[in-house]
Amino acid sequence: MFMARSIVAGNWKQNLEFYDASDLAGSLRVESFTSDEVVVCPPFPFIYDVSERLKDTGISLGAQDCSQYNGGAYTGEVSATMLKSLNVKYCILGHSERRQYFGDTSEILRVKFANARNAGLEVILCCGETLEVRKSGDHTAFVLRQLEEVMKDQDSQMLEDLVIAYEPIWAIGTGETASPEQAEEMHAAIRDFLKTKFGDPYAQDTPILYGGSVKPSNAAELFACKNIDGALVGGASLNALDFMQIASVS
Ligand code: PEP
């Protein structure tokens, strides 16, 4: 029987300064982790140091984005191949903050996706609806359309090792979490979508993470849901104890 591995990933976003980031990475202890994999995604400038701090811990390294360009005269950009050369395993793509503030359209995300995969990175592909869309009742179709637009016409090798993160925008950084029922309903729809498009083994094998104000007090009830395979954690990943507690629940 196929079953997705559980993952807890921390997205540090644009937070911390060098020594705080280094201390945070250095204080993560894996002994109690029950999640199959734990990932941290620091800001770009801290990636090398954090990778040194995480050496031999078994914690994986992720990046929060990558460039749509593979290299050259693109001031300020960081390519997927640069990330790969720093031992980065995962790359978050399509986070709602990138879509909302930096113009990451589905077209751009398709290019970033291809760049990440060609460089050998595993993609954590984010999707999620606004409060307005949820209130309209169109949230499931909206989220599946977001996935479809990035995944369509990608060959099967490109889609290997995919991780999906469902993050309702109204629950990100707001303290408001989707109820386990709301989250599970969407995760089941995403699993069904993957099954219809790519077959049951692929659907069962693909981790689907929930993101949106996950904290130690709500992680257990979310992770108890059949189709929730872990979490993408923002705010609570900046506190080592909270993050370790979340990774010890799944
Ligand atoms: C996120 O932005 O990926 C996220 C889930 O943030 P928070 O946990 O702070 O809501």
XYZ file of N, CA and C and ligand atoms in Angstrom:
760
model
N 0.817 -1.195 0.000
C 0.000 0.000 0.000
C 0.867 1.268 0.000
N 0.458 2.249 -0.793
C 1.209 3.493 -0.858
C 0.763 4.427 0.267
N 1.707 5.177 0.794
C 1.334 6.175 1.798
C 2.347 7.312 1.766
N 1.843 8.523 1.780
C 2.760 9.669 1.716
C 3.547 9.783 3.016
N 4.816 10.175 2.908
C 5.601 10.407 4.120
C 5.125 11.722 4.775
N 5.323 11.809 6.078
C 4.911 13.037 6.765
C 6.087 14.029 6.794
N 5.760 15.275 6.608
C 6.792 16.328 6.549
C 6.327 17.527 7.382
N 7.227 18.068 8.187
C 6.967 19.371 8.808
C 8.055 20.322 8.316
N 7.647 21.378 7.630
C 8.602 22.318 7.040
C 8.401 23.691 7.652
N 9.492 24.345 8.023
C 9.426 25.685 8.600
C 9.838 26.726 7.569
N 8.985 27.714 7.367
C 9.262 28.802 6.436
C 9.582 30.046 7.256
N 10.876 30.405 7.297
C 11.278 31.537 8.151
C 10.950 32.879 7.509
N 10.549 32.869 6.246
C 10.214 34.105 5.523
C 11.350 35.133 5.655
N 11.010 36.444 5.639
C 12.055 37.470 5.723
C 12.215 37.893 7.179
N 12.566 36.927 8.022
C 12.714 37.190 9.448
C 14.129 36.841 9.904
N 14.508 37.351 11.028
C 15.765 37.059 11.715
C 16.966 37.767 11.090
N 18.023 37.866 11.902
C 19.301 38.321 11.375
C 20.267 37.156 11.526
N 21.466 37.330 10.962
C 22.355 36.180 10.800
C 22.518 35.337 12.078
N 22.893 35.990 13.187
C 23.216 35.192 14.382
C 21.972 34.545 15.004
N 20.820 35.237 14.876
C 19.570 34.629 15.382
C 19.235 33.378 14.569
N 19.415 33.498 13.255
C 19.105 32.363 12.387
C 20.028 31.198 12.696
N 21.295 31.535 12.912
C 22.283 30.508 13.213
C 21.944 29.809 14.540
N 21.571 30.618 15.539
C 21.207 30.051 16.854
C 19.961 29.178 16.735
N 18.985 29.671 15.979
C 17.734 28.899 15.828
C 18.039 27.543 15.190
N 18.823 27.558 14.123
C 19.162 26.288 13.460
C 19.916 25.376 14.424
N 20.832 25.984 15.189
C 21.654 25.197 16.103
C 20.862 24.628 17.264
N 19.700 25.199 17.553
C 18.944 24.691 18.715
C 17.898 23.651 18.330
N 17.820 23.296 17.049
C 16.841 22.270 16.666
C 17.396 20.890 16.987
N 16.664 20.162 17.757
C 17.087 18.807 18.157
C 16.096 17.803 17.586
N 16.614 16.747 17.013
C 15.721 15.853 16.269
C 15.240 14.649 17.066
N 15.773 14.463 18.271
C 15.518 13.204 18.990
C 14.035 12.838 19.057
N 13.194 13.842 19.317
C 11.788 13.510 19.563
C 10.918 13.572 18.308
N 11.518 13.898 17.166
C 10.681 14.068 15.979
C 9.973 12.775 15.593
N 8.683 12.891 15.347
C 7.947 11.719 14.863
C 7.612 11.875 13.389
N 7.735 13.095 12.897
C 7.475 13.328 11.484
C 8.608 12.673 10.675
N 8.264 12.113 9.494
C 9.286 11.409 8.717
C 10.404 12.338 8.288
N 10.046 13.576 7.984
C 11.067 14.515 7.532
C 10.783 15.905 8.110
N 11.850 16.582 8.491
C 11.738 17.954 8.985
C 12.612 18.829 8.084
N 12.055 19.971 7.700
C 12.716 20.844 6.726
C 12.723 22.255 7.294
N 13.829 22.983 7.113
C 13.772 24.417 7.404
C 14.151 25.213 6.161
N 13.431 26.312 5.961
C 13.618 27.165 4.776
C 14.009 28.561 5.232
N 15.318 28.799 5.375
C 15.773 30.115 5.831
C 15.807 31.118 4.680
N 15.972 32.415 4.986
C 16.228 33.397 3.923
C 17.527 33.023 3.190
N 17.620 33.401 1.918
C 18.781 33.026 1.099
C 20.149 33.275 1.755
N 20.381 34.478 2.350
C 21.754 34.746 2.819
C 22.204 33.835 3.955
N 21.244 33.157 4.607
C 21.600 32.342 5.773
C 21.704 30.850 5.418
N 21.441 30.524 4.164
C 21.336 29.107 3.815
C 22.637 28.348 4.069
N 23.763 28.943 3.688
C 25.020 28.203 3.859
C 25.282 27.921 5.336
N 25.144 28.947 6.154
C 25.412 28.760 7.575
C 24.431 27.763 8.197
N 23.161 27.900 7.839
C 22.170 26.969 8.411
C 22.473 25.537 7.974
N 22.937 25.368 6.740
C 23.245 24.001 6.297
C 24.408 23.435 7.113
N 25.359 24.293 7.486
C 26.460 23.829 8.345
C 25.934 23.441 9.722
N 25.024 24.277 10.244
C 24.474 24.019 11.581
C 23.626 22.743 11.614
N 23.039 22.408 10.455
C 22.128 21.251 10.430
C 22.835 19.948 10.044
N 24.136 20.076 9.723
C 24.885 18.890 9.287
C 24.712 17.745 10.276
N 24.478 16.560 9.790
C 24.334 15.359 10.618
C 23.112 15.366 11.539
N 22.209 16.307 11.379
C 20.998 16.284 12.220
C 19.888 15.495 11.530
N 19.977 15.349 10.220
C 18.887 14.703 9.481
C 17.809 15.690 9.067
N 17.933 16.943 9.484
C 16.961 17.971 9.067
C 17.341 18.447 7.666
N 16.351 18.570 6.797
C 16.625 18.970 5.414
C 16.516 20.480 5.257
N 17.164 20.936 4.198
C 17.206 22.365 3.920
C 16.290 22.688 2.746
N 15.549 23.785 2.879
C 14.699 24.232 1.775
C 14.939 25.707 1.501
N 14.540 26.138 0.305
C 14.587 27.567 -0.032
C 13.152 28.041 -0.183
N 12.962 29.361 -0.065
C 11.595 29.907 -0.083
C 11.094 30.230 -1.483
N 11.999 30.151 -2.465
C 11.657 30.518 -3.846
C 12.886 30.237 -4.692
N 12.776 30.321 -5.989
C 13.957 30.372 -6.846
C 13.625 31.269 -8.033
N 14.644 31.640 -8.771
C 14.438 32.561 -9.887
C 13.775 31.854 -11.071
N 13.110 32.659 -11.889
C 12.611 32.093 -13.155
C 13.738 32.063 -14.194
N 14.893 32.642 -13.832
C 16.029 32.652 -14.750
C 17.108 31.718 -14.218
N 17.805 31.071 -15.141
C 18.784 30.090 -14.697
C 20.146 30.656 -14.370
N 20.411 31.898 -14.755
C 21.700 32.484 -14.435
C 21.934 33.667 -15.343
N 22.943 34.479 -15.000
C 23.311 35.582 -15.867
C 22.934 36.928 -15.281
N 22.668 37.880 -16.156
C 22.505 39.271 -15.748
C 21.093 39.546 -15.233
N 20.799 39.007 -14.064
C 19.480 39.207 -13.434
C 19.717 39.629 -11.987
N 20.012 40.888 -11.815
C 20.429 41.420 -10.515
C 19.438 41.076 -9.401
N 19.983 40.530 -8.345
C 19.169 40.242 -7.166
C 18.527 38.869 -7.164
N 18.690 38.132 -8.231
C 18.015 36.829 -8.332
C 18.894 35.682 -7.806
N 18.249 34.595 -7.423
C 18.954 33.395 -6.942
C 18.412 32.194 -7.717
N 19.298 31.520 -8.432
C 18.838 30.439 -9.308
C 18.705 29.104 -8.570
N 17.949 28.217 -9.167
C 17.774 26.879 -8.600
C 19.107 26.140 -8.536
N 19.962 26.324 -9.532
C 21.261 25.623 -9.509
C 22.154 26.152 -8.385
N 22.061 27.460 -8.098
C 22.819 28.005 -6.959
C 22.356 27.326 -5.666
N 21.047 27.183 -5.543
C 20.493 26.570 -4.328
C 20.943 25.124 -4.204
N 20.921 24.418 -5.324
C 21.333 23.015 -5.312
C 22.785 22.910 -4.853
N 23.626 23.867 -5.289
C 25.044 23.810 -4.925
C 25.261 24.082 -3.437
N 24.222 24.552 -2.745
C 24.306 24.802 -1.300
C 23.635 23.689 -0.498
N 23.434 22.536 -1.141
C 22.805 21.389 -0.456
C 21.336 21.592 -0.144
N 20.699 22.503 -0.851
C 19.263 22.680 -0.655
C 18.538 21.517 -1.314
N 17.571 20.951 -0.589
C 16.809 19.822 -1.133
C 15.466 20.271 -1.693
N 14.801 21.157 -0.968
C 13.436 21.573 -1.336
C 13.397 23.033 -1.774
N 12.417 23.345 -2.605
C 12.174 24.740 -2.961
C 10.665 25.007 -2.884
N 10.279 25.931 -2.024
C 8.869 26.345 -1.970
C 8.586 27.173 -3.220
N 7.496 26.894 -3.881
C 7.075 27.704 -5.031
C 5.590 28.038 -4.905
N 5.238 29.239 -5.329
C 3.821 29.613 -5.351
C 3.250 29.982 -4.003
N 4.133 30.319 -3.045
C 3.592 30.786 -1.756
C 2.696 31.999 -2.019
N 1.622 32.120 -1.264
C 0.656 33.201 -1.544
C 1.310 34.577 -1.455
N 2.335 34.712 -0.590
C 2.997 36.029 -0.496
C 3.772 36.345 -1.777
N 4.330 35.325 -2.419
C 5.012 35.522 -3.713
C 3.967 35.836 -4.794
N 2.850 35.137 -4.752
C 1.815 35.388 -5.771
C 1.258 36.798 -5.607
N 1.031 37.181 -4.325
C 0.350 38.443 -4.038
C 1.253 39.671 -4.205
N 2.502 39.586 -3.703
C 3.345 40.792 -3.674
C 4.398 40.841 -4.779
N 4.704 39.699 -5.393
C 5.825 39.678 -6.340
C 5.428 39.181 -7.717
N 4.120 39.113 -7.950
C 3.644 38.831 -9.312
C 3.932 37.430 -9.803
N 4.047 36.459 -8.908
C 4.279 35.085 -9.364
C 2.987 34.490 -9.942
N 2.839 34.621 -11.234
C 1.664 34.067 -11.918
C 1.886 32.578 -12.173
N 0.842 31.906 -12.620
C 0.979 30.481 -12.953
C 2.021 30.283 -14.046
N 2.085 31.201 -15.005
C 3.061 31.079 -16.107
C 4.481 31.144 -15.541
N 4.716 32.113 -14.670
C 6.054 32.237 -14.072
C 6.347 31.013 -13.204
N 5.345 30.552 -12.490
C 5.561 29.399 -11.613
C 5.900 28.146 -12.412
N 5.331 28.030 -13.602
C 5.664 26.874 -14.446
C 7.156 26.894 -14.822
N 7.671 28.080 -15.089
C 9.092 28.202 -15.447
C 9.958 27.911 -14.216
N 9.567 28.498 -13.086
C 10.326 28.251 -11.850
C 10.311 26.757 -11.507
N 9.152 26.155 -11.704
C 8.988 24.723 -11.404
C 9.973 23.913 -12.250
N 10.010 24.215 -13.545
C 10.917 23.483 -14.445
C 12.371 23.719 -14.044
N 12.706 24.961 -13.699
C 14.088 25.260 -13.292
C 14.467 24.470 -12.033
N 13.555 24.473 -11.079
C 13.828 23.772 -9.819
C 14.031 22.279 -10.074
N 13.148 21.687 -10.852
C 13.239 20.244 -11.108
C 14.491 19.905 -11.916
N 14.789 20.741 -12.915
C 15.987 20.479 -13.726
C 17.262 20.588 -12.889
N 17.213 21.405 -11.847
C 18.384 21.538 -10.974
C 18.428 20.405 -9.939
N 17.372 19.608 -9.863
C 17.345 18.494 -8.916
C 16.724 18.844 -7.581
N 15.978 19.954 -7.535
C 15.290 20.313 -6.289
C 13.907 19.676 -6.240
N 13.427 19.391 -5.044
C 12.061 18.900 -4.864
C 11.181 20.102 -4.528
N 10.050 20.173 -5.195
C 9.213 21.373 -5.074
C 8.118 21.185 -4.019
N 7.976 22.198 -3.166
C 6.801 22.294 -2.287
C 5.903 23.329 -2.950
N 4.878 22.865 -3.617
C 4.023 23.748 -4.419
C 2.829 24.199 -3.572
N 2.735 25.524 -3.360
C 1.672 26.058 -2.497
C 0.435 26.438 -3.302
N -0.689 26.296 -2.662
C -1.958 26.716 -3.248
C -2.847 27.171 -2.095
N -3.879 27.932 -2.412
C -4.771 28.374 -1.339
C -5.609 29.552 -1.783
N -6.767 29.664 -1.172
C -7.736 30.674 -1.603
C -7.803 31.838 -0.623
N -8.263 32.991 -1.113
C -8.524 34.141 -0.250
C -9.841 33.911 0.503
N -10.081 34.775 1.482
C -11.337 34.689 2.229
C -12.526 34.945 1.294
N -12.320 35.890 0.382
C -13.384 36.227 -0.576
C -13.790 35.005 -1.412
N -12.766 34.284 -1.889
C -13.054 33.096 -2.696
C -13.752 32.044 -1.834
N -13.279 31.866 -0.600
C -13.930 30.862 0.261
C -15.399 31.227 0.475
N -15.644 32.507 0.723
C -17.037 32.924 0.969
C -17.892 32.717 -0.264
N -17.277 32.787 -1.439
C -18.053 32.606 -2.676
C -18.421 31.135 -2.898
N -17.757 30.239 -2.155
C -18.052 28.815 -2.279
C -17.276 28.150 -3.408
N -16.394 28.924 -4.062
C -15.664 28.410 -5.222
C -14.254 27.930 -4.846
N -14.006 27.779 -3.530
C -12.617 27.557 -3.082
C -11.974 26.289 -3.619
N -12.752 25.206 -3.695
C -12.137 23.946 -4.150
C -11.729 24.061 -5.615
N -12.638 24.554 -6.447
C -12.311 24.715 -7.874
C -11.131 25.656 -8.048
N -11.097 26.702 -7.237
C -10.019 27.697 -7.329
C -8.656 27.053 -7.046
N -8.595 26.294 -5.972
C -7.328 25.668 -5.565
C -6.891 24.613 -6.595
N -7.827 23.817 -7.063
C -7.460 22.790 -8.048
C -6.987 23.431 -9.350
N -7.592 24.583 -9.679
C -7.162 25.302 -10.878
C -5.718 25.819 -10.705
N -5.404 26.291 -9.513
C -4.020 26.744 -9.262
C -3.031 25.606 -9.497
N -3.377 24.423 -9.014
C -2.477 23.269 -9.185
C -2.389 22.873 -10.652
N -3.560 22.791 -11.272
C -3.628 22.383 -12.682
C -2.761 23.306 -13.553
N -2.845 24.600 -13.291
C -2.134 25.557 -14.147
C -0.621 25.385 -14.074
N -0.117 24.965 -12.925
C 1.332 24.774 -12.827
C 1.729 23.365 -13.277
N 0.879 22.387 -13.031
C 1.262 20.992 -13.292
C 0.962 20.521 -14.709
N 0.048 21.220 -15.404
C -0.380 20.704 -16.703
C 0.813 20.637 -17.680
N 0.815 19.580 -18.461
C 1.841 19.360 -19.487
C 3.257 19.170 -18.939
N 3.432 19.055 -17.644
C 4.765 18.723 -17.118
C 4.911 17.213 -17.290
N 6.090 16.759 -17.719
C 6.208 15.306 -17.876
C 6.373 14.635 -16.515
N 6.227 13.304 -16.530
C 6.110 12.612 -15.245
C 7.386 12.757 -14.411
N 8.530 12.881 -15.070
C 9.778 13.053 -14.309
C 9.785 14.387 -13.552
N 9.187 15.400 -14.196
C 9.125 16.709 -13.541
C 8.246 16.653 -12.296
N 7.234 15.793 -12.341
C 6.271 15.761 -11.235
C 6.679 14.815 -10.108
N 7.800 14.103 -10.325
C 8.278 13.204 -9.259
C 8.639 14.014 -8.014
N 8.507 13.397 -6.866
C 8.936 13.999 -5.593
C 8.205 15.292 -5.232
N 7.033 15.496 -5.796
C 6.295 16.722 -5.502
C 5.696 16.687 -4.087
N 5.715 17.837 -3.459
C 5.004 18.027 -2.185
C 4.033 19.180 -2.419
N 2.809 19.039 -1.967
C 1.824 20.115 -2.108
C 1.543 20.703 -0.732
N 1.419 22.019 -0.668
C 1.024 22.663 0.595
C -0.253 23.463 0.353
N -1.306 23.063 1.023
C -2.561 23.837 0.972
C -2.528 24.870 2.083
N -2.562 26.137 1.684
C -2.485 27.211 2.664
C -3.573 28.247 2.386
N -4.717 28.114 3.048
C -5.755 29.135 2.871
C -5.206 30.492 3.315
N -5.275 31.464 2.434
C -4.621 32.759 2.710
C -5.191 33.411 3.964
N -6.480 33.210 4.187
C -7.123 33.812 5.357
C -6.626 33.217 6.670
N -5.855 32.140 6.592
C -5.360 31.520 7.827
C -3.857 31.724 8.003
N -3.204 32.420 7.060
C -1.751 32.592 7.140
C -1.412 33.821 7.976
N -0.699 33.582 9.075
C -0.221 34.680 9.913
C -1.333 35.434 10.613
N -2.523 34.885 10.626
C -3.666 35.598 11.194
C -4.064 35.040 12.561
N -3.495 33.891 12.900
C -3.909 33.222 14.128
C -5.150 32.383 13.905
N -5.770 32.556 12.770
C -6.997 31.807 12.435
C -6.609 30.545 11.652
N -6.972 29.389 12.179
C -6.632 28.149 11.476
C -7.888 27.628 10.788
N -7.709 26.979 9.642
C -8.845 26.260 9.071
C -9.205 25.152 10.055
N -10.466 24.847 10.188
C -10.830 23.743 11.073
C -10.314 22.452 10.440
N -10.093 21.419 11.242
C -9.641 20.147 10.661
C -10.599 19.688 9.558
N -11.893 19.942 9.705
C -12.867 19.522 8.689
C -12.655 20.306 7.393
N -12.468 21.625 7.519
C -12.239 22.446 6.317
C -10.946 22.026 5.610
N -9.905 21.802 6.395
C -8.616 21.428 5.802
C -8.722 20.041 5.153
N -9.303 19.100 5.883
C -9.403 17.732 5.371
C -10.230 17.675 4.082
N -11.280 18.463 4.037
C -12.123 18.485 2.832
C -11.294 18.906 1.608
N -10.481 19.947 1.784
C -9.655 20.413 0.654
C -8.550 19.400 0.338
N -7.931 18.843 1.372
C -6.859 17.864 1.125
C -7.398 16.645 0.374
N -8.593 16.215 0.737
C -9.199 15.062 0.050
C -9.473 15.409 -1.413
N -9.902 16.651 -1.653
C -10.171 17.073 -3.038
C -8.868 17.107 -3.839
N -7.796 17.563 -3.192
C -6.488 17.607 -3.883
C -6.024 16.181 -4.188
N -6.210 15.273 -3.215
C -5.805 13.863 -3.421
C -6.586 13.269 -4.593
N -7.859 13.569 -4.637
C -8.721 13.070 -5.730
C -8.275 13.611 -7.077
N -7.942 14.895 -7.091
C -7.452 15.550 -8.307
C -6.186 14.833 -8.796
N -5.258 14.545 -7.873
C -4.004 13.876 -8.250
C -4.286 12.476 -8.773
N -5.272 11.815 -8.144
C -5.630 10.453 -8.564
C -6.192 10.467 -9.989
N -7.101 11.389 -10.234
C -7.716 11.472 -11.557
C -6.670 11.785 -12.626
N -5.745 12.680 -12.302
C -4.782 13.117 -13.324
C -3.605 12.158 -13.488
N -3.137 11.594 -12.370
C -1.866 10.868 -12.428
C -1.930 9.447 -11.859
N -3.104 9.028 -11.401
C -3.254 7.661 -10.901
C -3.170 7.584 -9.388
N -3.678 6.475 -8.867
C -3.782 6.325 -7.410
C -2.429 6.250 -6.688
N -1.441 5.484 -7.233
C -0.161 5.413 -6.508
C 0.473 6.799 -6.350
N 0.416 7.596 -7.400
C 0.997 8.942 -7.328
C 0.253 9.779 -6.280
N -1.067 9.695 -6.323
C -1.884 10.475 -5.386
C -1.596 10.073 -3.938
N -1.476 8.769 -3.706
C -1.265 8.298 -2.326
C 0.132 8.619 -1.826
N 1.073 8.707 -2.754
C 2.480 8.920 -2.406
C 2.853 10.381 -2.208
N 2.003 11.282 -2.673
C 2.359 12.702 -2.653
C 1.961 13.346 -1.327
N 2.950 13.846 -0.559
C 2.586 14.487 0.712
C 1.790 15.775 0.458
N 0.703 15.941 1.179
C -0.094 17.173 1.103
C -0.059 17.811 2.498
N 0.632 18.943 2.585
C 0.816 19.619 3.867
C -0.233 20.697 4.038
N -0.567 20.973 5.289
C -1.470 22.088 5.589
C -0.634 23.249 6.119
N -0.971 24.460 5.739
C -0.295 25.636 6.281
C -1.291 26.727 6.597
N -1.084 27.377 7.736
C -1.972 28.475 8.140
C -2.106 28.454 9.641
N -1.230 29.218 10.327
C -1.280 29.347 11.786
C -1.218 27.999 12.515
N -0.404 27.083 11.997
C -0.201 25.813 12.723
C 0.681 26.101 13.933
N 0.283 25.565 15.077
C 1.037 25.754 16.310
C 0.927 24.475 17.141
N 1.713 24.380 18.219
C 1.657 23.142 19.002
C 0.239 22.793 19.457
N -0.582 23.809 19.734
C -1.910 23.520 20.280
C -2.913 23.003 19.247
N -2.646 23.196 17.948
C -3.631 22.704 16.975
C -3.073 21.637 16.022
N -1.763 21.364 16.141
C -1.141 20.443 15.177
C -1.743 19.037 15.254
N -1.979 18.555 16.462
C -2.412 17.158 16.608
C -3.740 16.907 15.902
N -4.690 17.822 16.077
C -6.007 17.572 15.463
C -5.939 17.686 13.945
N -5.045 18.526 13.450
C -4.891 18.627 11.992
C -4.216 17.352 11.460
N -3.146 16.927 12.138
C -2.392 15.778 11.643
C -3.173 14.469 11.773
N -4.214 14.494 12.598
C -5.028 13.276 12.745
C -5.904 13.039 11.514
N -6.048 14.056 10.675
C -6.907 13.913 9.489
C -6.221 13.019 8.454
N -7.035 12.194 7.818
C -6.523 11.172 6.903
C -5.632 11.730 5.798
N -6.010 12.862 5.233
C -5.280 13.375 4.067
C -4.320 14.512 4.382
N -4.074 14.754 5.660
C -3.107 15.792 6.034
C -1.799 15.103 6.452
N -0.751 15.359 5.672
C 0.505 14.621 5.856
C 1.571 15.440 6.567
N 1.174 16.562 7.142
C 2.147 17.391 7.831
C 1.816 18.843 7.634
N 2.819 19.708 7.855
C 2.516 21.144 7.833
C 3.652 21.964 7.261
N 3.254 23.074 6.651
C 4.188 24.151 6.332
C 3.917 25.219 7.381
N 4.946 25.517 8.174
C 4.758 26.345 9.365
C 5.502 27.662 9.200
N 4.800 28.782 9.371
C 5.444 30.085 9.286
C 5.879 30.554 10.658
N 5.048 31.381 11.282
C 5.390 32.016 12.561
C 5.956 31.072 13.616
N 5.320 29.927 13.811
C 5.748 29.026 14.888
C 7.097 28.363 14.591
N 7.574 28.454 13.344
C 8.880 27.841 13.046
C 10.027 28.733 13.501
N 9.702 29.969 13.949
C 10.751 30.874 14.428
C 11.061 30.633 15.901
N 10.299 29.760 16.508
C 10.528 29.392 17.902
C 10.897 27.903 17.916
N 12.143 27.614 18.315
C 12.643 26.233 18.217
C 11.742 25.246 18.967
N 11.304 25.634 20.169
C 10.506 24.696 20.964
C 9.163 24.412 20.307
N 8.513 25.479 19.841
C 7.216 25.293 19.176
C 7.369 24.432 17.928
N 8.400 24.737 17.138
C 8.590 23.991 15.891
C 8.891 22.519 16.196
N 9.725 22.280 17.192
C 10.057 20.892 17.526
C 8.832 20.158 18.064
N 8.010 20.888 18.793
C 6.786 20.252 19.302
C 5.858 19.854 18.157
N 5.740 20.736 17.167
C 4.872 20.425 16.009
C 5.421 19.205 15.269
N 6.733 19.151 15.127
C 7.348 18.036 14.396
C 7.328 16.748 15.209
N 6.942 16.855 16.463
C 6.883 15.667 17.309
C 5.468 15.125 17.443
N 4.554 15.738 16.716
C 3.146 15.342 16.842
C 2.719 14.419 15.705
N 3.224 14.721 14.482
C 2.643 14.055 13.308
C 2.945 12.564 13.284
C 3.082 30.278 5.736
O 3.131 31.440 5.364
O 3.575 29.369 5.038
C 2.406 30.019 6.993
C 1.760 28.909 7.110
O 2.482 30.994 7.956
P 1.840 30.935 9.454
O 2.154 29.560 10.016
O 2.538 32.023 10.195
O 0.390 31.152 9.292
